[in-house]
């Protein structure tokens, strides 16, 4: 009997078959979390590293000077969760990154320094601390720093998701047209729209222009490319006397102003306020999350791990791990910015959420 089983296994293997009974544990026991762990990256460790990187790694070494938040449980060292990639970019005064586009949805979010900007589909978006800049999949974008000190920002991309689907593609062959109408390759975009164009179109909230096509570039994401921190903070503060979410306190989602949905097809972006003394209840979702603390201090409990965060610290919550937040040791409000892959999970009918 054993000999027959062995010969079946051999014949199967040598013809690229495998019996389910040989590997049933791998199939039925497939982990929801794939080894990703909750993890906190502290700014007081990251900032000196970024300073050293800015002094010693040139843009000749890489087009973009980026340090990735590499989840210690990840097989691929550039994955922060199963679907999200979190990195920190630094640009010295006068530097630019060449225009490109990709099949990943991307965002950025300034932590340090003035003068950083991204040009997206011809709109220049100067960024201040806490502003959210979106470069949805298929939008041409280039970056730069026109200030007098280094600028540091956080990038969040859905790269692990797109890579796992084997559809990741980066393009650098941007061109414009010359006077004769012939293609003219360019390393940065000509700014063709006024600064504030996104805000002029969509900044009123509840009012959108009825005289334009809202599609910008090849993007299926939001046509509003920049969301100002001052607006988000003021909106949170107007709601501070409400109860809020039992799991997240006062939390707002950045949405596509045209349809009220998530700003990209795969990822949703949030900002939340935890008031002094606030302690949320635990829950878990099949979505994973990346967080960055903007202001204040607090703690997030993820499974058995305690993440103690302050300004500019970043952390991740792998999917399906119970988590809760608290702001108990401080007298200031705490503000957390977060990204999740919930829109992906919802579209695939894989989204689940439960108290934990
Ligand atoms: O700055 O556009 O970390 O395209 C990875 C890919 C940053 C960017 C990253 C990118 C960018």
Coordinates of N, CA, C and O and ligand atoms in Angstrom, one line a residue, residues 64 66 85 87 100 102 108 141 143 155 157 170, ligand 1:
X64 N 15.1 57.9 -7.3 CA 14.4 58.4 -6.1 C 15.1 57.9 -4.9 O 15.4 56.7 -4.8
X66 N 14.9 56.7 -1.6 CA 13.8 56.2 -0.9 C 14.2 55.1 0.1 O 15.0 54.2 -0.3
X85 N 2.8 49.1 0.5 CA 4.2 49.5 0.5 C 4.3 50.9 1.0 O 3.7 51.8 0.6
X87 N 7.0 53.9 2.2 CA 8.4 54.3 2.1 C 8.6 55.8 2.5 O 7.6 56.5 2.6
X100 N 7.3 59.9 -14.4 CA 7.0 58.5 -14.6 C 5.5 58.2 -14.3 O 4.8 59.0 -13.7
X102 N 2.8 54.5 -13.3 CA 2.8 53.1 -13.0 C 1.4 52.6 -12.8 O 0.5 53.3 -12.6
X108 N 1.5 60.5 -1.5 CA 2.5 61.0 -0.6 C 2.0 62.0 0.3 O 0.9 62.6 0.2
X141 N 3.6 61.6 -13.1 CA 4.0 62.5 -12.0 C 5.5 62.6 -11.9 O 6.3 61.7 -12.3
X143 N 8.5 64.8 -9.2 CA 8.7 65.4 -7.9 C 9.8 66.4 -7.9 O 10.8 66.2 -8.7
X155 N 5.6 57.8 1.2 CA 4.9 57.3 0.0 C 4.1 56.0 0.5 O 4.7 55.2 1.2
X157 N 2.1 53.0 -1.5 CA 1.7 52.4 -2.8 C 1.0 51.0 -2.6 O 1.3 50.4 -1.6
X170 N 6.2 50.1 -14.6 CA 6.6 51.4 -14.5 C 7.0 52.0 -15.9 O 7.7 51.3 -16.6
Ligands
LIG1 O1 8.1 58.8 -5.7 O2 6.8 58.3 -7.4 O3 8.8 54.7 -3.1 O4 7.1 55.8 -8.2 C1 8.2 53.9 -5.2 C2 7.8 54.2 -6.5 C3 8.2 56.3 -4.7 C4 7.5 58.0 -6.4 C5 8.4 55.0 -4.4 C6 7.5 55.5 -6.9 C7 7.8 56.6 -6.0

